[in-house]
Coordinates of C-alpha atoms and ligand atoms in Angstrom, one line a residue:
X32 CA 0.0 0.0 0.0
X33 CA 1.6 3.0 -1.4
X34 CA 0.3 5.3 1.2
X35 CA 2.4 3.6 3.9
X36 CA 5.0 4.3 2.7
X37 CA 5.1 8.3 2.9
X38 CA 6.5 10.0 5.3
X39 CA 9.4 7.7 5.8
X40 CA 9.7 7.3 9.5
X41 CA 13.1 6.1 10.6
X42 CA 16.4 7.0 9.4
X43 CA 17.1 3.2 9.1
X44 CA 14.1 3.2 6.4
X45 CA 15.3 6.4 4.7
X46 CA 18.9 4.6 3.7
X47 CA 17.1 1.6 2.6
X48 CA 15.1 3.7 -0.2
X49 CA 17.6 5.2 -1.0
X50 CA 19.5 2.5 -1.7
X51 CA 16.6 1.0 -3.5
X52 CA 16.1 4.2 -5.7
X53 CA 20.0 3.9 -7.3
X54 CA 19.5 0.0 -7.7
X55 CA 16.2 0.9 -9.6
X56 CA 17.4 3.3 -11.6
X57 CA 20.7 1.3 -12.1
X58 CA 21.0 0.1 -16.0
X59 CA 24.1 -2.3 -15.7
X60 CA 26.1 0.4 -17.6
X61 CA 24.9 3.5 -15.4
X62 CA 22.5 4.4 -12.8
X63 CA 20.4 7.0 -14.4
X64 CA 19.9 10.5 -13.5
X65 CA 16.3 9.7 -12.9
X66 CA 13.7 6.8 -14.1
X67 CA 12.2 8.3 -16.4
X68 CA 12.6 12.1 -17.4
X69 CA 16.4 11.8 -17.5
X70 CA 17.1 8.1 -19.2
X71 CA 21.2 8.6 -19.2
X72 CA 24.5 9.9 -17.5
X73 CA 24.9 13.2 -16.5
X74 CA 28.3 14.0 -15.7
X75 CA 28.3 16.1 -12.4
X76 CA 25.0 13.7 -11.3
X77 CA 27.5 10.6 -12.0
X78 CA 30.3 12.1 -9.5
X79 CA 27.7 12.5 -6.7
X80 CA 26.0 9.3 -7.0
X81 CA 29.6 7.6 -7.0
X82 CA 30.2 9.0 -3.4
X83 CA 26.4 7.8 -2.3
X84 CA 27.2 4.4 -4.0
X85 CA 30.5 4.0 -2.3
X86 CA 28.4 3.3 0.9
X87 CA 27.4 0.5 -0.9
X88 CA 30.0 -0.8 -3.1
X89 CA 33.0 1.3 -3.4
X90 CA 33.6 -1.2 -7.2
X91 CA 29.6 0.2 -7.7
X92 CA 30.9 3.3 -7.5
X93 CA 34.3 3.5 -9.0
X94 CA 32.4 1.5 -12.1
X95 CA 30.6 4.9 -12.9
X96 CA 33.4 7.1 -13.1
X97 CA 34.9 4.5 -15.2
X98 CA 31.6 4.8 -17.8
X99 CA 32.2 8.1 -17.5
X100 CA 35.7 8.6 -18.4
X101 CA 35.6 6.2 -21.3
X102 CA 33.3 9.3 -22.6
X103 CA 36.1 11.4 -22.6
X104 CA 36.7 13.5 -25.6
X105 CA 40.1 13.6 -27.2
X106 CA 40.3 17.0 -26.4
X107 CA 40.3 16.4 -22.2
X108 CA 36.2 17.6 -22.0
X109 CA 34.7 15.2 -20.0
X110 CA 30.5 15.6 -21.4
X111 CA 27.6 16.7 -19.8
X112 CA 25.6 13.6 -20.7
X113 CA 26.8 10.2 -22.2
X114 CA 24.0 8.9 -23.5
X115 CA 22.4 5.3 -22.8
X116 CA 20.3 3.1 -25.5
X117 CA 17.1 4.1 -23.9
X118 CA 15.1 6.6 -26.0
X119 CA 12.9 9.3 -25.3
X120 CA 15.3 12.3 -24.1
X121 CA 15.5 15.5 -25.6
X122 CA 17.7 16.7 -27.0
X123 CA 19.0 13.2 -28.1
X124 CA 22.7 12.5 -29.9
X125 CA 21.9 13.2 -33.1
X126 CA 20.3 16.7 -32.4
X127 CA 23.5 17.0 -30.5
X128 CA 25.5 16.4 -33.6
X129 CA 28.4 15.0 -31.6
X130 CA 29.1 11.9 -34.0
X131 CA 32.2 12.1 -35.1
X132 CA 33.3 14.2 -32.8
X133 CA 33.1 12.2 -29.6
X134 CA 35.2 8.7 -28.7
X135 CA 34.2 5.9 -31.0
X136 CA 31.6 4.3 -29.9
X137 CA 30.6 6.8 -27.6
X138 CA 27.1 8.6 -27.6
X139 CA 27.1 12.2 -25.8
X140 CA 26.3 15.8 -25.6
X141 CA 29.2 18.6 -26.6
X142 CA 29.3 20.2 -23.6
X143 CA 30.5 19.9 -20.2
X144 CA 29.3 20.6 -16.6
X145 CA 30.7 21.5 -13.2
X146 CA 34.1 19.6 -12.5
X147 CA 33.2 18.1 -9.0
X148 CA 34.8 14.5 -9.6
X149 CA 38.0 15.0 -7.9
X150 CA 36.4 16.2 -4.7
X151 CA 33.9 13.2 -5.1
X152 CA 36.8 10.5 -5.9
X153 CA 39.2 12.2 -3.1
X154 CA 35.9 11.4 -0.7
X155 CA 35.1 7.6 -2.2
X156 CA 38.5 7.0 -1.8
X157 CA 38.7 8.3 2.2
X158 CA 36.2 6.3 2.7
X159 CA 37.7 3.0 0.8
X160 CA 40.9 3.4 2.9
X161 CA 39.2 3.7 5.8
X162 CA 37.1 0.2 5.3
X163 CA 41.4 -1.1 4.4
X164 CA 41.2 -5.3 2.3
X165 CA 39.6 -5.3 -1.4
X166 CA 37.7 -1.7 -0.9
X167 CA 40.9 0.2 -0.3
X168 CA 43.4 -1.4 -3.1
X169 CA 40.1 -0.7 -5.8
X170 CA 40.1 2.9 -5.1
X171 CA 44.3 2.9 -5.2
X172 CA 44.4 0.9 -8.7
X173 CA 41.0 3.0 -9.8
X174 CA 43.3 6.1 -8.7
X175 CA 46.4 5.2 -10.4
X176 CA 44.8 4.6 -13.4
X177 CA 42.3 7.1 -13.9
X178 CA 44.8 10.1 -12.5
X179 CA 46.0 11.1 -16.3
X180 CA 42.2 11.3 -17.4
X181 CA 41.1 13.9 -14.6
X182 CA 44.4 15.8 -15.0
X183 CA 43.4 16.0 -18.3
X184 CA 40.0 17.2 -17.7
X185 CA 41.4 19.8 -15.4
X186 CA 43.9 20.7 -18.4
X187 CA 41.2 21.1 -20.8
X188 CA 39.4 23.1 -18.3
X189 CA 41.9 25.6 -17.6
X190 CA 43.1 26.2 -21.2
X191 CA 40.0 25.9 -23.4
X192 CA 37.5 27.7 -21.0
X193 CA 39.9 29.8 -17.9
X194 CA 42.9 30.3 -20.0
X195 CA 42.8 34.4 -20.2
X196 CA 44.0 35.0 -16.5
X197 CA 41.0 36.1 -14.8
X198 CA 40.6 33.3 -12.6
X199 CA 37.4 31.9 -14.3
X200 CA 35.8 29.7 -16.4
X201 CA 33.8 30.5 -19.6
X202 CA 30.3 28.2 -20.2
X203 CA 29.3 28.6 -23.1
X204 CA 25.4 27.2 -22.6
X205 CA 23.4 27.5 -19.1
X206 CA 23.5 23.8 -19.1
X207 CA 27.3 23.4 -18.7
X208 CA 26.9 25.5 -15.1
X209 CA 24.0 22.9 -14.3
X210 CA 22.1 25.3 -13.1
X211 CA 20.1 25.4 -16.6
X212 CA 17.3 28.1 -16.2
X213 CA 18.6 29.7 -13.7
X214 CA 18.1 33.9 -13.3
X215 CA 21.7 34.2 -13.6
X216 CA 21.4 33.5 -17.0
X217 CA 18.4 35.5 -17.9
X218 CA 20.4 38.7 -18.9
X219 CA 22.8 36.7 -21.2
X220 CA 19.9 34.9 -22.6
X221 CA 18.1 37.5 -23.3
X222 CA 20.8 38.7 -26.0
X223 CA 20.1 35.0 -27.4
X224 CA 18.5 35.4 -30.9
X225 CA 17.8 32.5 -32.0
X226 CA 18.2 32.1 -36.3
X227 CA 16.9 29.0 -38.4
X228 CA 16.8 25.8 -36.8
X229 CA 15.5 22.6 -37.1
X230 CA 11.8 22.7 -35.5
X231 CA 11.9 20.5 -32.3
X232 CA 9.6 18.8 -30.0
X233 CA 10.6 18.6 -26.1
X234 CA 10.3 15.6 -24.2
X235 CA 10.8 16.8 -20.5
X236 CA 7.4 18.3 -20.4
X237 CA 5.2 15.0 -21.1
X238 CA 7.2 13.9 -17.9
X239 CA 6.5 16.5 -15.3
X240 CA 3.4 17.2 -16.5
X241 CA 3.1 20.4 -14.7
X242 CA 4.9 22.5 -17.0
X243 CA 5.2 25.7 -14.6
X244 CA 8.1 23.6 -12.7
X245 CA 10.2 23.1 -16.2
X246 CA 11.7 26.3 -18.1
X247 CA 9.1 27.4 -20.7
X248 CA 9.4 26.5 -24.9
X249 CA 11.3 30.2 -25.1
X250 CA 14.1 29.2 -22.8
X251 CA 13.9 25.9 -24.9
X252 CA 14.7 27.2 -27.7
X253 CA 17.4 29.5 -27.1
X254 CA 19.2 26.2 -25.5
X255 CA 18.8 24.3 -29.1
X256 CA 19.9 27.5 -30.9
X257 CA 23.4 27.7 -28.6
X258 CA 23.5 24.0 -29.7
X259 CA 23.4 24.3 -33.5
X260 CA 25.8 27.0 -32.8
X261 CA 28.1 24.5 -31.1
X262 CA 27.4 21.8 -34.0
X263 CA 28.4 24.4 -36.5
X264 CA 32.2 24.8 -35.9
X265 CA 32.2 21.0 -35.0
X266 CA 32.5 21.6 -30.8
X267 CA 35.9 23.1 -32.1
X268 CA 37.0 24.8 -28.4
X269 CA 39.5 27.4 -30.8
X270 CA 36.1 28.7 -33.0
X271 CA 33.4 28.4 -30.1
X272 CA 34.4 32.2 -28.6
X273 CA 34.2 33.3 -31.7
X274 CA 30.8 32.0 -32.9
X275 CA 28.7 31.5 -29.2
X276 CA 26.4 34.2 -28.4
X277 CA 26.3 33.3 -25.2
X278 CA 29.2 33.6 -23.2
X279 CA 29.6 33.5 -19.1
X280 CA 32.6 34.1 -16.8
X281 CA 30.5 31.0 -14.2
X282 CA 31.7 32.1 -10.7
X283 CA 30.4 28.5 -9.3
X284 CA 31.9 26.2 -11.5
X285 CA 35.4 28.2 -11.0
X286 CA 34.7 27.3 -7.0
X287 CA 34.2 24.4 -7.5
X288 CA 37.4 24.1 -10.2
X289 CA 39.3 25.5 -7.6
X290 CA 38.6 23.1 -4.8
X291 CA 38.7 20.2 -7.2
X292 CA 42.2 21.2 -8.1
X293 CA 43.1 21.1 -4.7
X294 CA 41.6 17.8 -4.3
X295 CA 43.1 16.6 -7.8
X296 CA 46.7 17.8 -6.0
X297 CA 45.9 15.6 -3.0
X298 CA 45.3 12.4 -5.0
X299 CA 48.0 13.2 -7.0
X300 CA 50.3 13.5 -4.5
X301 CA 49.2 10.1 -2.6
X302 CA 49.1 7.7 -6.1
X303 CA 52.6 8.4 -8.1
X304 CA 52.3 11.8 -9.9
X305 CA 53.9 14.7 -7.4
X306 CA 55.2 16.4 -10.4
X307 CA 51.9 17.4 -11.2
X308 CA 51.0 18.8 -8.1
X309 CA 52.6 22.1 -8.7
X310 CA 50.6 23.0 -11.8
X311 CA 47.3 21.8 -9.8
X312 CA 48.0 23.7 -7.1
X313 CA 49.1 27.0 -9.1
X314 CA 45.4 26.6 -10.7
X315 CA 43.4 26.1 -7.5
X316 CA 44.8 29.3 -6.3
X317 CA 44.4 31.0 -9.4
X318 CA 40.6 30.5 -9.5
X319 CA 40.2 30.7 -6.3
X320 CA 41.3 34.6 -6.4
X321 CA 39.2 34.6 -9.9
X322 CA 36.1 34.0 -7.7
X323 CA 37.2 36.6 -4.5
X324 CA 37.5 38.8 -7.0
X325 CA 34.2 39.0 -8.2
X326 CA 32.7 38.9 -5.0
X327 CA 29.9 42.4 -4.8
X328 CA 30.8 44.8 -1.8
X329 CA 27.9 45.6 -1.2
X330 CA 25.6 42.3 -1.3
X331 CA 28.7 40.2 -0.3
X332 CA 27.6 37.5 -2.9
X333 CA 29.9 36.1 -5.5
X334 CA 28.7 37.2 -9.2
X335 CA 28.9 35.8 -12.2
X336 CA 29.7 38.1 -15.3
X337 CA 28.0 38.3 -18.7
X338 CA 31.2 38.6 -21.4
X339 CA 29.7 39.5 -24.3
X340 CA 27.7 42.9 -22.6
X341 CA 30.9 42.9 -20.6
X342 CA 28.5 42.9 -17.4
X343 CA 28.2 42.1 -14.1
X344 CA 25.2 39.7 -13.3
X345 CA 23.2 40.7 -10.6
X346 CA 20.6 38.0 -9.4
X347 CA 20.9 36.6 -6.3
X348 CA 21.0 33.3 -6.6
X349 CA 23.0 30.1 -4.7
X350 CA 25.7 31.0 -6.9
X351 CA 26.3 33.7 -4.9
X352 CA 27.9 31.2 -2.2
X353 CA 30.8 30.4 -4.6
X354 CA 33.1 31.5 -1.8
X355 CA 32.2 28.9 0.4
X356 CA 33.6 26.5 -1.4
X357 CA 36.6 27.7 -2.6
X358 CA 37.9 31.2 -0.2
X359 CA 40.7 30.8 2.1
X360 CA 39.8 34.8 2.6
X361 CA 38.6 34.1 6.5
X362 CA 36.8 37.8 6.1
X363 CA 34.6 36.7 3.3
X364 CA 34.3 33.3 4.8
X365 CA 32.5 34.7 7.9
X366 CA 30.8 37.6 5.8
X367 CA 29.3 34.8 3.4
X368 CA 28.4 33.0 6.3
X369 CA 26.5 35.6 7.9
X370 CA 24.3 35.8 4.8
X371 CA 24.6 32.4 4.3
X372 CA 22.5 31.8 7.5
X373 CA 20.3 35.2 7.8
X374 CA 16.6 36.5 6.3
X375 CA 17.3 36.0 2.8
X376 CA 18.6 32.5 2.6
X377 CA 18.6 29.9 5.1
X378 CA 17.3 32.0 8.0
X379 CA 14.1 32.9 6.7
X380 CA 11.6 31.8 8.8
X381 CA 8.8 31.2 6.1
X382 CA 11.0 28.2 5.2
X383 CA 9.7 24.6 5.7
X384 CA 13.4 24.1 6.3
X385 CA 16.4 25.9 7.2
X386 CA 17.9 25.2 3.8
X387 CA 19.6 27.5 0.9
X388 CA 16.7 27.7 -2.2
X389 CA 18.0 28.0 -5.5
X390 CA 17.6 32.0 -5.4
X391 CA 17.1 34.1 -2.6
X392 CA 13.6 33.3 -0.8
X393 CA 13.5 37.5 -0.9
X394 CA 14.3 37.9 -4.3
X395 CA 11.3 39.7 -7.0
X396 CA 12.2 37.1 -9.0
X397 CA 11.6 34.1 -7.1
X398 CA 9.5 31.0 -8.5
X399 CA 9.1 29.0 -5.3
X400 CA 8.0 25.9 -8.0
X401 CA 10.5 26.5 -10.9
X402 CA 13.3 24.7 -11.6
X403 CA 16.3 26.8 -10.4
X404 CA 14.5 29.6 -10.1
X405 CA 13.4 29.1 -6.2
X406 CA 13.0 25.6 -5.2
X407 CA 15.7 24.1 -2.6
X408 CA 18.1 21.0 -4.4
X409 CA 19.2 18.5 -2.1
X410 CA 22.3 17.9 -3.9
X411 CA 23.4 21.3 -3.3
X412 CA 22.9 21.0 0.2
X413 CA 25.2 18.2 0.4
X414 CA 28.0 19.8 -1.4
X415 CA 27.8 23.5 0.2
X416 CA 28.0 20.9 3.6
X417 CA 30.8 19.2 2.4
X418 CA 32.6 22.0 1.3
X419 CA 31.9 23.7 4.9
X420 CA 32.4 20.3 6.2
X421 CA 36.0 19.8 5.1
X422 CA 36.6 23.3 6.5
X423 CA 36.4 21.7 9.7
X424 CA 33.1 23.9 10.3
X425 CA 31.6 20.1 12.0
X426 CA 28.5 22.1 13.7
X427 CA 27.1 23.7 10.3
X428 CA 27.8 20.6 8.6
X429 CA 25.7 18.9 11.7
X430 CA 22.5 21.4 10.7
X431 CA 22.4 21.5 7.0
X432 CA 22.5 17.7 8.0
X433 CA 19.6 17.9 10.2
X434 CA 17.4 20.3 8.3
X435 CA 18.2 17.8 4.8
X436 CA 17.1 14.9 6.6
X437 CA 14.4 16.3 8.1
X438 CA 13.0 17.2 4.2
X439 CA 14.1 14.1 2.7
X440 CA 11.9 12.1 5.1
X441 CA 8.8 12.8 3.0
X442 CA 10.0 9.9 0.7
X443 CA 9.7 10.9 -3.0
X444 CA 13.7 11.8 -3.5
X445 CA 12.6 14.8 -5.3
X446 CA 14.6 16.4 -7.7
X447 CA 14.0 19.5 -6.1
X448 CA 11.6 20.7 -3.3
X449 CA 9.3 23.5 -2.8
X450 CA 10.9 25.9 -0.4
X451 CA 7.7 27.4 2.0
X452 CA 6.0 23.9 1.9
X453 CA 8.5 21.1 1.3
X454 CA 6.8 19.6 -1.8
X455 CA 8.3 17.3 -3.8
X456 CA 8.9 18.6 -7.4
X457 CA 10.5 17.8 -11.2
X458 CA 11.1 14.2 -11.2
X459 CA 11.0 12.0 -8.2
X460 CA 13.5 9.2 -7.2
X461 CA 16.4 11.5 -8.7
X462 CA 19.6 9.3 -8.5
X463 CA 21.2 12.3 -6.2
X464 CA 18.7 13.2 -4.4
X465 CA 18.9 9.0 -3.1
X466 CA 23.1 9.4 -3.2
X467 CA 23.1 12.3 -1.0
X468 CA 20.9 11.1 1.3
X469 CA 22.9 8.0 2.1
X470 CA 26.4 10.5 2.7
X471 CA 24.1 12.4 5.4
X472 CA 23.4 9.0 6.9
X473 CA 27.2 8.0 6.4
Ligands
LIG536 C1 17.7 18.8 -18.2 C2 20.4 15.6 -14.4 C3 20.4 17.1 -14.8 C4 21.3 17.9 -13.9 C5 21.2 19.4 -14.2 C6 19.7 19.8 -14.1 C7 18.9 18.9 -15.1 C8 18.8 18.4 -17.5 O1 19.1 17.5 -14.8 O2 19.3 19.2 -16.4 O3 17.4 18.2 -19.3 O4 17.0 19.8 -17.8 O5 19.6 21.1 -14.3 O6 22.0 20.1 -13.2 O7 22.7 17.5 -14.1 O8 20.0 15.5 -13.1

């Protein structure tokens, strides 16, 4: 009886779902991103479900990063999604245009997405040499081998997309920041014309059949325009800034660049390439400064900037947070943490939880149901914990903890949750959503 089973009602139950929800949604090849509206890999949904699998099976886990760097392009870009066999997704790989292009054999998008795989393997592996026997000498051999490939990715990073000096990396479609919709991107979408293209039908919204929680066709199609724009030059990284007409310094993804690089340094230090620690290090500090830098006196949140208007972007959204998770600026730190935990973020006390919503809960702007335009992702949670975690900040980490459980109990793993009222929303029994809630219970 299905109504039994909402809310959840002990912690015990909640890690048993969730462990049910990746072995559902597990394909042999790859757990999905979801059941049903997102049939494949995404790469930055891949690195966190690794981490929640490793409390299950650190080989489960280490065998998705492996699917994932097998998509690796030639190039170093790791992409945003490496397609499965299962149809139904929009848009597919042949609207992507990527044959050709990509690794033999390999089906995926031409993009990439938020470079959090280090810090996720530099956590699967903690945990593997903590457990010592067969766990611990997986996650050194997986280490070893794979080292090259996420130095690589770093590389590729740094020179195709962070390579003018300023400390931050260029996306070239919302999607590659992850964050698809969100109002950061409204300004330099805006300036989106989309010209001829192939006419299109979407797929996402017969899944969540309440469309208001999905961007709307107009977003839609300025995403397949900055597509066909990609497909044009052939995904060639030296032509893209001069044919993309949208182009954004992404404060986040240089965070979390710059952490990763750290992380990457670590691992590279512990498995046989010191020499490369230098260079990682050199970049972690570089984009790390990159994100200070762009930090707004007067709102103390982290901005993106728009490069083509040559623009600051104003929104505030959880971007904002960059800082915490790259500063070692102790000033900002506390400042950030202060608005981190006050009216317009966490500390609002309309919230069902004390958790950070996708956007400001005080911002005009805020849609409380849409996408990244308000509702609260538990995924981010986890990571912005993390990050304050391994800052040996133990008592926030302790709260975000509390708060997340205390939403995840109502069952559904949503892909992301109404903030005022805690409703699940978007898809339900999101592969993260489960991951994540098996590190809080870790
Ligand atoms: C889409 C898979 C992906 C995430 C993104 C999220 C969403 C895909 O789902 O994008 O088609 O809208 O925005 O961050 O990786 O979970």
């Amino acid at each position: 009886n299905s109504d039994d089973s909402y809310p959840i009602r002990t912690l015990g139950e909640l890690g048993s779902r969730a462990r049910d929800v990746l072995a559902a949604n597990d394909i042999g090849t790859m757990v999905t991103a979801a059941p049903n509206l997102y049939p494949h890999m995404w790469s930055w949904d891949a690195a966190f479900v690794a981490t929640g699998l490793s409390t299950v099976s650190v080989a489960r886990a280490l065998q998705e990063l492996d699917y994932l760097v097998a998509a690796q392009w030639k190039s170093g870009m790791i992409p945003h999604i490496v397609f499965s066999d299962v149809p139904g997704y929009f848009p597919d790989v042949d609207r992507w245009g990527t044959r050709g292009v990509s690794p033999e054999g390999v089906q995926s998008s031409g993009i990439c997405q938020p470079p959090v795989h280090a810090t996720m393997l530099r956590r699967i592996v903690e945990r593997a040499t903590a457990a010592g026997g067969e766990d611990a000498r997986l996650a050194e051999d997986f280490t070893r081998r794979t080292l090259p490939h996420w130095i690589d990715w770093h590389a590729w990073l740094r020179s195709a997309r962070g390579g003018d000096g300023s400390g931050l990396l260029t996306i070239y479609h919302g999607w590659e920041s992850g964050m698809d919709n969100s109002p950061r991107f409204d300004g330099p979408y805006s300036r989106v014309q989309p010209g001829d293209m192939e006419p299109f039908v979407r797929t996402d919204t017969l899944k969540v059949t309440d469309h208001s929680q999905r961007p709307s066709d107009e977003e839609y199609s300025r995403y397949l325009w900055l597509v066909q724009q990609m497909a044009d030059v052939g995904f060639d990284d030296a032509r893209l800034p001069g044919v993309m007409s949208f182009q954004v310094k992404d404060v986040f993804m240089s965070a979390i660049f710059a952490a990763a690089s750290e992380d990457l340094a670590v691992l590279a230090e512990q498995f046989g390439l010191p020499e490369e620690t230098p260079q990682l290090r050199q970049w972690a500090r570089e984009f790390r400064d990159g994100v200070d830098a762009t930090v707004d006196a007067e709102t103390g949140l982290a901005r993106d900037r728009d490069v083509l208007a040559g623009e600051w972007i104003g929104p505030p959204t959880i971007a904002g947070f960059a800082p915490l998770v790259s500063t070692a600026d102790q000033a900002l730190l506390d400042r950030q943490l202060e608005i981190f935990e006050g009216p317009d973020w966490t500390g609002d006390p309309r919230l069902a939880f004390p958790l950070p919503a996708s956007t400001s809960t005080t911002y005009e702007g805020l849609k409380p149901r849409q996408y990244w335009r308000g509702p609260v992702w538990p995924v981010m949670n986890w990571y912005l914990a993390h990050c304050l975690r391994r800052r040996g900040d133990g008592k926030r980490y302790g709260q975000l903890r509390e708060a997340s459980l205390a939403q995840l109990m109502e069952g559904h793993f949503g892909e992301y949750y109404e903030p005022f009222t805690g409703e699940p929303l978007g898809s339900m029994d999101q592969s993260w959503t489960a991951a994540v809630a098996l590190e809080w219970l870790a």
